[in-house]
PDB file of C-alpha atoms in Angstrom:
ATOM      1  CA  ALA E 172    -177.330 -86.500 101.825  1.00 63.00           C
ATOM      2  CA  GLN E 173    -177.190 -89.892 102.234  1.00 70.00           C
ATOM      3  CA  SER E 174    -179.446 -92.331  99.546  1.00 84.00           C
ATOM      4  CA  VAL E 175    -179.925 -95.580  98.407  1.00 91.00           C
ATOM      5  CA  THR E 176    -180.695 -94.683  94.509  1.00 94.00           C
ATOM      6  CA  GLN E 177    -182.686 -97.268  91.966  1.00 96.00           C
ATOM      7  CA  PRO E 178    -183.070 -95.162  88.635  1.00 95.00           C
ATOM      8  CA  ASP E 179    -185.758 -96.969  87.437  1.00 95.00           C
ATOM      9  CA  ILE E 180    -189.166 -97.435  88.807  1.00 94.00           C
ATOM     10  CA  HIS E 181    -190.591-100.271  86.156  1.00 96.00           C
ATOM     11  CA  ILE E 182    -188.466-102.299  83.429  1.00 97.00           C
ATOM     12  CA  THR E 183    -189.894-104.653  81.546  1.00 97.00           C
ATOM     13  CA  VAL E 184    -187.697-107.309  80.157  1.00 97.00           C
ATOM     14  CA  SER E 185    -188.733-110.451  77.619  1.00 97.00           C
ATOM     15  CA  GLU E 186    -188.561-113.578  78.844  1.00 97.00           C
ATOM     16  CA  GLY E 187    -185.091-115.324  78.149  1.00 97.00           C
ATOM     17  CA  ALA E 188    -183.953-111.706  78.194  1.00 98.00           C
ATOM     18  CA  SER E 189    -181.260-110.308  80.370  1.00 98.00           C
ATOM     19  CA  LEU E 190    -181.514-108.056  83.055  1.00 98.00           C
ATOM     20  CA  GLU E 191    -179.928-105.432  85.142  1.00 98.00           C
ATOM     21  CA  LEU E 192    -180.894-103.399  87.823  1.00 98.00           C
ATOM     22  CA  ARG E 193    -179.309-100.425  89.077  1.00 98.00           C
ATOM     23  CA  CYS E 194    -178.901 -99.334  92.196  1.00 97.00           C
ATOM     24  CA  ASN E 195    -176.713 -96.663  93.757  1.00 96.00           C
ATOM     25  CA  TYR E 196    -175.647 -95.174  97.397  1.00 92.00           C
ATOM     26  CA  SER E 197    -174.259 -92.153  98.520  1.00 89.00           C
ATOM     27  CA  TYR E 198    -173.249 -93.558 101.922  1.00 80.00           C
ATOM     28  CA  GLY E 199    -169.997 -92.420 103.363  1.00 70.00           C
ATOM     29  CA  ALA E 200    -167.305 -96.074 104.157  1.00 74.00           C
ATOM     30  CA  THR E 201    -168.873 -98.817 102.285  1.00 71.00           C
ATOM     31  CA  PRO E 202    -171.807-100.011 102.691  1.00 80.00           C
ATOM     32  CA  TYR E 203    -172.781-103.768 103.757  1.00 90.00           C
ATOM     33  CA  LEU E 204    -175.440-103.952 100.504  1.00 93.00           C
ATOM     34  CA  PHE E 205    -178.386-106.457 100.173  1.00 95.00           C
ATOM     35  CA  TRP E 206    -180.647-106.819  97.709  1.00 97.00           C
ATOM     36  CA  TYR E 207    -184.321-108.373  97.654  1.00 96.00           C
ATOM     37  CA  VAL E 208    -187.010-108.844  95.881  1.00 96.00           C
ATOM     38  CA  GLN E 209    -190.843-108.794  96.994  1.00 92.00           C
ATOM     39  CA  SER E 210    -194.027-110.731  95.264  1.00 89.00           C
ATOM     40  CA  PRO E 211    -197.192-108.906  95.643  1.00 83.00           C
ATOM     41  CA  GLY E 212    -198.537-108.946  98.719  1.00 79.00           C
ATOM     42  CA  GLN E 213    -195.775-110.607 100.286  1.00 81.00           C
ATOM     43  CA  GLY E 214    -192.601-109.708 102.801  1.00 83.00           C
ATOM     44  CA  LEU E 215    -189.024-109.689 101.813  1.00 89.00           C
ATOM     45  CA  GLN E 216    -187.125-112.172 100.281  1.00 92.00           C
ATOM     46  CA  LEU E 217    -183.339-111.711 100.463  1.00 93.00           C
ATOM     47  CA  LEU E 218    -182.075-112.596  97.214  1.00 96.00           C
ATOM     48  CA  LEU E 219    -177.652-112.007  97.861  1.00 96.00           C
ATOM     49  CA  LYS E 220    -175.857-109.481 100.296  1.00 94.00           C
ATOM     50  CA  TYR E 221    -172.114-108.308 100.274  1.00 93.00           C
ATOM     51  CA  PHE E 222    -170.307-106.890 103.216  1.00 89.00           C
ATOM     52  CA  SER E 223    -166.661-107.784 102.180  1.00 88.00           C
ATOM     53  CA  GLY E 224    -164.299-110.005  99.571  1.00 90.00           C
ATOM     54  CA  ASP E 225    -165.242-110.876  95.700  1.00 92.00           C
ATOM     55  CA  THR E 226    -167.108-108.296  95.195  1.00 93.00           C
ATOM     56  CA  LEU E 227    -168.899-110.009  92.781  1.00 97.00           C
ATOM     57  CA  VAL E 228    -172.054-111.811  94.548  1.00 97.00           C
ATOM     58  CA  GLN E 229    -173.713-115.004  93.770  1.00 97.00           C
ATOM     59  CA  GLY E 230    -177.138-115.135  94.905  1.00 97.00           C
ATOM     60  CA  ILE E 231    -179.839-117.394  94.627  1.00 96.00           C
ATOM     61  CA  LYS E 232    -182.484-117.721  91.705  1.00 95.00           C
ATOM     62  CA  GLY E 233    -179.552-117.092  89.072  1.00 97.00           C
ATOM     63  CA  PHE E 234    -179.293-113.687  90.876  1.00 98.00           C
ATOM     64  CA  GLU E 235    -175.713-112.419  91.113  1.00 98.00           C
ATOM     65  CA  ALA E 236    -174.259-108.543  91.603  1.00 98.00           C
ATOM     66  CA  GLU E 237    -171.519-106.590  91.089  1.00 97.00           C
ATOM     67  CA  PHE E 238    -169.791-103.484  93.839  1.00 95.00           C
ATOM     68  CA  LYS E 239    -168.203-101.363  91.821  1.00 95.00           C
ATOM     69  CA  ARG E 240    -166.614 -99.489  94.549  1.00 91.00           C
ATOM     70  CA  SER E 241    -165.382 -95.870  91.856  1.00 92.00           C
ATOM     71  CA  GLN E 242    -169.217 -95.951  90.970  1.00 93.00           C
ATOM     72  CA  SER E 243    -170.528 -96.216  94.089  1.00 93.00           C
ATOM     73  CA  SER E 244    -173.290 -98.809  92.461  1.00 95.00           C
ATOM     74  CA  PHE E 245    -174.272-102.763  93.201  1.00 97.00           C
ATOM     75  CA  ASN E 246    -175.909-103.604  90.351  1.00 98.00           C
ATOM     76  CA  LEU E 247    -178.028-106.689  90.357  1.00 98.00           C
ATOM     77  CA  ARG E 248    -178.117-108.604  87.264  1.00 98.00           C
ATOM     78  CA  LYS E 249    -179.728-112.063  85.677  1.00 98.00           C
ATOM     79  CA  PRO E 250    -178.378-113.704  82.079  1.00 98.00           C
ATOM     80  CA  SER E 251    -181.927-115.038  81.371  1.00 98.00           C
ATOM     81  CA  VAL E 252    -185.376-113.765  83.540  1.00 98.00           C
ATOM     82  CA  HIS E 253    -187.943-115.901  84.177  1.00 97.00           C
ATOM     83  CA  TRP E 254    -191.792-115.202  84.117  1.00 96.00           C
ATOM     84  CA  SER E 255    -191.445-115.844  87.711  1.00 95.00           C
ATOM     85  CA  ASP E 256    -188.874-112.862  88.263  1.00 97.00           C
ATOM     86  CA  ALA E 257    -191.875-110.741  87.789  1.00 97.00           C
ATOM     87  CA  ALA E 258    -191.591-108.900  91.451  1.00 96.00           C
ATOM     88  CA  GLU E 259    -190.544-105.630  92.702  1.00 95.00           C
ATOM     89  CA  TYR E 260    -186.661-105.002  93.527  1.00 97.00           C
ATOM     90  CA  PHE E 261    -185.103-103.639  95.879  1.00 95.00           C
ATOM     91  CA  CYS E 262    -181.628-102.538  97.277  1.00 96.00           C
ATOM     92  CA  ALA E 263    -180.507-101.987  99.988  1.00 94.00           C
ATOM     93  CA  VAL E 264    -177.440-100.319 102.474  1.00 91.00           C
ATOM     94  CA  GLY E 265    -176.472-101.779 105.614  1.00 87.00           C
ATOM     95  CA  LEU E 266    -175.536 -99.182 108.462  1.00 79.00           C
ATOM     96  CA  ASN E 267    -173.057 -99.288 111.041  1.00 71.00           C
ATOM     97  CA  ASN E 268    -175.513 -97.862 113.756  1.00 68.00           C
ATOM     98  CA  ASN E 269    -177.547-100.857 112.738  1.00 71.00           C
ATOM     99  CA  ASP E 270    -180.166 -99.256 110.204  1.00 78.00           C
ATOM    100  CA  MET E 271    -181.250-100.996 107.225  1.00 84.00           C
ATOM    101  CA  ARG E 272    -181.839 -98.240 104.967  1.00 88.00           C
ATOM    102  CA  PHE E 273    -184.135 -99.095 101.619  1.00 92.00           C
ATOM    103  CA  GLY E 274    -184.384 -97.403  97.706  1.00 93.00           C
ATOM    104  CA  ALA E 275    -187.828 -96.696  96.327  1.00 92.00           C
ATOM    105  CA  GLY E 276    -187.852-100.311  94.473  1.00 94.00           C
ATOM    106  CA  THR E 277    -187.326-101.260  91.090  1.00 96.00           C
ATOM    107  CA  ARG E 278    -190.844-103.774  89.568  1.00 96.00           C
ATOM    108  CA  LEU E 279    -190.043-106.233  87.090  1.00 97.00           C
ATOM    109  CA  THR E 280    -192.390-107.038  84.543  1.00 97.00           C
ATOM    110  CA  VAL E 281    -191.907-110.019  82.528  1.00 97.00           C
ATOM    111  CA  LYS E 282    -193.756-110.524  79.095  1.00 96.00           C
ATOM    112  CA  PRO E 283    -194.119-113.917  77.711  1.00 92.00           C
TER     113      PRO E 283
ATOM    114  CA  GLY L  78    -184.237-121.783 107.124  1.00 70.00           C
ATOM    115  CA  ALA L  79    -184.965-118.965 109.845  1.00 82.00           C
ATOM    116  CA  VAL L  80    -188.725-117.822 109.808  1.00 89.00           C
ATOM    117  CA  VAL L  81    -190.287-114.947 111.026  1.00 93.00           C
ATOM    118  CA  SER L  82    -194.451-114.867 111.225  1.00 95.00           C
ATOM    119  CA  GLN L  83    -197.073-112.218 110.597  1.00 96.00           C
ATOM    120  CA  HIS L  84    -200.355-112.032 112.278  1.00 97.00           C
ATOM    121  CA  PRO L  85    -203.047-111.402 111.403  1.00 97.00           C
ATOM    122  CA  SER L  86    -201.976-111.019 107.465  1.00 95.00           C
ATOM    123  CA  ARG L  87    -204.420-108.678 107.357  1.00 96.00           C
ATOM    124  CA  VAL L  88    -206.695-106.652 108.947  1.00 97.00           C
ATOM    125  CA  ILE L  89    -209.375-104.135 109.228  1.00 97.00           C
ATOM    126  CA  CYS L  90    -210.760-101.795 111.578  1.00 96.00           C
ATOM    127  CA  LYS L  91    -213.220 -98.919 112.324  1.00 97.00           C
ATOM    128  CA  SER L  92    -211.117 -95.376 112.961  1.00 97.00           C
ATOM    129  CA  GLY L  93    -210.616 -95.088 116.599  1.00 97.00           C
ATOM    130  CA  THR L  94    -210.025 -98.221 117.382  1.00 97.00           C
ATOM    131  CA  SER L  95    -207.070 -99.816 118.489  1.00 97.00           C
ATOM    132  CA  VAL L  96    -205.141-103.379 116.673  1.00 98.00           C
ATOM    133  CA  LYS L  97    -202.665-105.524 117.392  1.00 98.00           C
ATOM    134  CA  ILE L  98    -199.961-106.722 115.217  1.00 98.00           C
ATOM    135  CA  GLU L  99    -197.555-109.997 115.571  1.00 97.00           C
ATOM    136  CA  CYS L 100    -194.622-110.878 114.911  1.00 96.00           C
ATOM    137  CA  ARG L 101    -193.039-114.067 116.160  1.00 96.00           C
ATOM    138  CA  SER L 102    -189.525-116.007 114.968  1.00 94.00           C
ATOM    139  CA  LEU L 103    -190.214-119.294 115.151  1.00 93.00           C
ATOM    140  CA  ASP L 104    -186.978-121.151 114.777  1.00 91.00           C
ATOM    141  CA  PHE L 105    -183.951-118.951 116.514  1.00 91.00           C
ATOM    142  CA  GLN L 106    -184.492-115.294 119.420  1.00 91.00           C
ATOM    143  CA  ALA L 107    -184.925-112.273 118.308  1.00 91.00           C
ATOM    144  CA  THR L 108    -182.673-110.187 120.205  1.00 88.00           C
ATOM    145  CA  THR L 109    -183.802-107.113 117.526  1.00 89.00           C
ATOM    146  CA  MET L 110    -186.966-106.775 116.229  1.00 92.00           C
ATOM    147  CA  PHE L 111    -187.835-104.570 113.515  1.00 93.00           C
ATOM    148  CA  TRP L 112    -190.778-103.071 112.298  1.00 96.00           C
ATOM    149  CA  TYR L 113    -191.270-101.351 108.523  1.00 95.00           C
ATOM    150  CA  ARG L 114    -194.072 -99.627 107.356  1.00 95.00           C
ATOM    151  CA  GLN L 115    -194.699-100.097 103.646  1.00 90.00           C
ATOM    152  CA  PHE L 116    -196.966 -97.527 101.379  1.00 85.00           C
ATOM    153  CA  PRO L 117    -198.165 -98.577  98.140  1.00 81.00           C
ATOM    154  CA  LYS L 118    -195.578 -98.600  95.438  1.00 77.00           C
ATOM    155  CA  GLN L 119    -193.395 -97.165  97.648  1.00 81.00           C
ATOM    156  CA  SER L 120    -190.383 -98.202  99.771  1.00 86.00           C
ATOM    157  CA  LEU L 121    -189.761 -99.230 103.138  1.00 89.00           C
ATOM    158  CA  MET L 122    -189.586 -97.014 106.056  1.00 92.00           C
ATOM    159  CA  LEU L 123    -188.083 -98.010 109.359  1.00 92.00           C
ATOM    160  CA  MET L 124    -190.314 -97.098 112.301  1.00 95.00           C
ATOM    161  CA  ALA L 125    -189.158 -98.639 115.075  1.00 94.00           C
ATOM    162  CA  THR L 126    -186.236-101.353 116.203  1.00 91.00           C
ATOM    163  CA  SER L 127    -186.979-102.666 119.696  1.00 90.00           C
ATOM    164  CA  ASN L 128    -184.402-104.886 121.501  1.00 86.00           C
ATOM    165  CA  GLU L 129    -185.789-107.718 124.348  1.00 83.00           C
ATOM    166  CA  GLY L 130    -186.804-106.554 127.518  1.00 81.00           C
ATOM    167  CA  SER L 131    -185.922-102.677 126.489  1.00 84.00           C
ATOM    168  CA  LYS L 132    -187.966 -99.549 125.328  1.00 88.00           C
ATOM    169  CA  ALA L 133    -187.792 -99.278 121.326  1.00 92.00           C
ATOM    170  CA  THR L 134    -186.139 -96.545 119.260  1.00 92.00           C
ATOM    171  CA  TYR L 135    -188.445 -95.073 117.116  1.00 95.00           C
ATOM    172  CA  GLU L 136    -187.312 -93.207 114.008  1.00 92.00           C
ATOM    173  CA  GLN L 137    -187.721 -89.154 114.020  1.00 92.00           C
ATOM    174  CA  GLY L 138    -191.348 -88.481 112.852  1.00 93.00           C
ATOM    175  CA  VAL L 139    -192.934 -91.814 114.580  1.00 95.00           C
ATOM    176  CA  GLU L 140    -195.236 -90.967 116.872  1.00 95.00           C
ATOM    177  CA  LYS L 141    -194.094 -93.387 119.471  1.00 93.00           C
ATOM    178  CA  ASP L 142    -197.935 -92.689 121.262  1.00 95.00           C
ATOM    179  CA  LYS L 143    -199.809 -93.675 119.108  1.00 96.00           C
ATOM    180  CA  PHE L 144    -197.248 -97.211 117.454  1.00 97.00           C
ATOM    181  CA  LEU L 145    -197.306 -99.124 121.159  1.00 96.00           C
ATOM    182  CA  ILE L 146    -193.884-101.925 120.744  1.00 95.00           C
ATOM    183  CA  ASN L 147    -193.505-104.174 122.604  1.00 92.00           C
ATOM    184  CA  HIS L 148    -190.733-106.530 122.597  1.00 90.00           C
ATOM    185  CA  ALA L 149    -191.211-108.434 125.965  1.00 83.00           C
ATOM    186  CA  SER L 150    -189.404-111.698 124.711  1.00 91.00           C
ATOM    187  CA  LEU L 151    -187.299-113.521 122.734  1.00 91.00           C
ATOM    188  CA  THR L 152    -189.360-114.401 119.818  1.00 94.00           C
ATOM    189  CA  LEU L 153    -192.477-111.810 120.283  1.00 94.00           C
ATOM    190  CA  SER L 154    -192.953-108.422 119.255  1.00 95.00           C
ATOM    191  CA  THR L 155    -196.436-107.083 118.809  1.00 96.00           C
ATOM    192  CA  LEU L 156    -197.253-103.295 117.434  1.00 97.00           C
ATOM    193  CA  THR L 157    -200.592-101.877 118.208  1.00 97.00           C
ATOM    194  CA  VAL L 158    -201.754 -99.060 116.381  1.00 97.00           C
ATOM    195  CA  THR L 159    -203.721 -96.729 118.806  1.00 97.00           C
ATOM    196  CA  SER L 160    -206.416 -94.870 117.515  1.00 97.00           C
ATOM    197  CA  ALA L 161    -206.618 -95.740 114.085  1.00 97.00           C
ATOM    198  CA  HIS L 162    -207.504 -93.462 111.194  1.00 96.00           C
ATOM    199  CA  PRO L 163    -207.353 -94.142 107.801  1.00 96.00           C
ATOM    200  CA  GLU L 164    -204.076 -92.622 106.888  1.00 95.00           C
ATOM    201  CA  ASP L 165    -202.291 -95.748 108.983  1.00 96.00           C
ATOM    202  CA  SER L 166    -203.768 -97.586 106.500  1.00 96.00           C
ATOM    203  CA  SER L 167    -200.900 -99.290 105.171  1.00 95.00           C
ATOM    204  CA  PHE L 168    -198.250-102.737 105.114  1.00 94.00           C
ATOM    205  CA  TYR L 169    -196.894-102.761 108.074  1.00 96.00           C
ATOM    206  CA  ILE L 170    -193.698-105.279 107.288  1.00 95.00           C
ATOM    207  CA  CYS L 171    -191.945-106.974 110.765  1.00 95.00           C
ATOM    208  CA  SER L 172    -188.018-107.936 110.752  1.00 93.00           C
ATOM    209  CA  ALA L 173    -186.131-109.952 113.409  1.00 93.00           C
ATOM    210  CA  SER L 174    -182.669-110.589 113.981  1.00 89.00           C
ATOM    211  CA  PRO L 175    -180.650-113.099 116.377  1.00 85.00           C
ATOM    212  CA  ASN L 176    -177.721-110.297 116.454  1.00 77.00           C
ATOM    213  CA  LEU L 177    -177.884-106.964 118.768  1.00 73.00           C
ATOM    214  CA  GLY L 178    -175.309-105.278 116.867  1.00 71.00           C
ATOM    215  CA  LEU L 179    -175.646-105.093 113.374  1.00 69.00           C
ATOM    216  CA  SER L 180    -178.131-107.010 113.073  1.00 70.00           C
ATOM    217  CA  PHE L 181    -177.984-106.570 108.495  1.00 71.00           C
ATOM    218  CA  TYR L 182    -176.041-109.432 109.400  1.00 72.00           C
ATOM    219  CA  GLU L 183    -179.016-111.661 110.103  1.00 80.00           C
ATOM    220  CA  GLN L 184    -182.016-110.060 109.165  1.00 86.00           C
ATOM    221  CA  TYR L 185    -185.172-112.257 108.659  1.00 90.00           C
ATOM    222  CA  PHE L 186    -188.908-110.322 106.956  1.00 92.00           C
ATOM    223  CA  GLY L 187    -192.312-111.430 108.099  1.00 94.00           C
ATOM    224  CA  PRO L 188    -194.682-111.497 105.173  1.00 92.00           C
ATOM    225  CA  GLY L 189    -196.033-108.278 106.209  1.00 94.00           C
ATOM    226  CA  THR L 190    -199.869-107.457 107.688  1.00 96.00           C
ATOM    227  CA  ARG L 191    -202.107-105.124 105.452  1.00 95.00           C
ATOM    228  CA  LEU L 192    -204.183-102.688 107.984  1.00 97.00           C
ATOM    229  CA  THR L 193    -206.827-101.036 106.518  1.00 97.00           C
ATOM    230  CA  VAL L 194    -209.015 -98.685 108.491  1.00 97.00           C
ATOM    231  CA  THR L 195    -212.289 -97.794 107.516  1.00 97.00           C
TER     232      THR L 195
END
C-alpha cells in the first residue's frame, strides 16, 4: 500500500547534539518530498522540499534532508539542535493527483 | 512570504449547533484550497480539496453534508461543521495554493482552528 512512514514517534536529544529524523515512503514513482514542522497549537511551516536535482536539500533553520532513491528515504538532519527546535515534525509526499499525504509525525524533545 | 489566516483560532460550541471556520489567503490568490483535520498527537488527514467557484472534492469517508465547504472567492474558503457533535472536536487546518494542478509546489498552511464541541 502507498504510505509515508516515520518510524520514530518520539525522539529526545540534548541541546547541541546532532539530529536525524527518518522518513520512508512507498510510492511507485519518485514523489515530491517535504518536511514540515509544527509547534504546539500551530499550523505547519515548510522546512524544505525535494522535487528533483541535487539529492541533498538545504532548508530553513539549519535543516537539511537527503533523498535516497535506493532506500526510498528522505531523512531530515540538523548538526546541532537548539531548544527552539522542539516541535512535531512531519514528512509528506506530494502525489501527481494534487494530493499531499503526511506521515504520522515525530515529536522532538530537546534536553537542556 | 505567502500568508494564510484562519478564523477563529479557537471555538467552543454546543452539540447540535453549526460552526463556520474561515480560511483566507492574505497576499495571493488561492486557486486551490485544502482542508485537513488533525486529531491529538496524530497526523493531518485531508478532508477535501476545493477550487474557486467549483464544488469541493471530498475524501472517502468525509461526509459532505456535514462538512460544508465553500470557496466562493480566490482569497476565501469556509468550512462549516453542521450539527456538530463531540466527536467532531479536532484541530482543523486549511492550506492554500495559487496553483490549479500540483498544488504542493506552492502550498501554504494556516495556523489552524481548535474546535471543541460540548
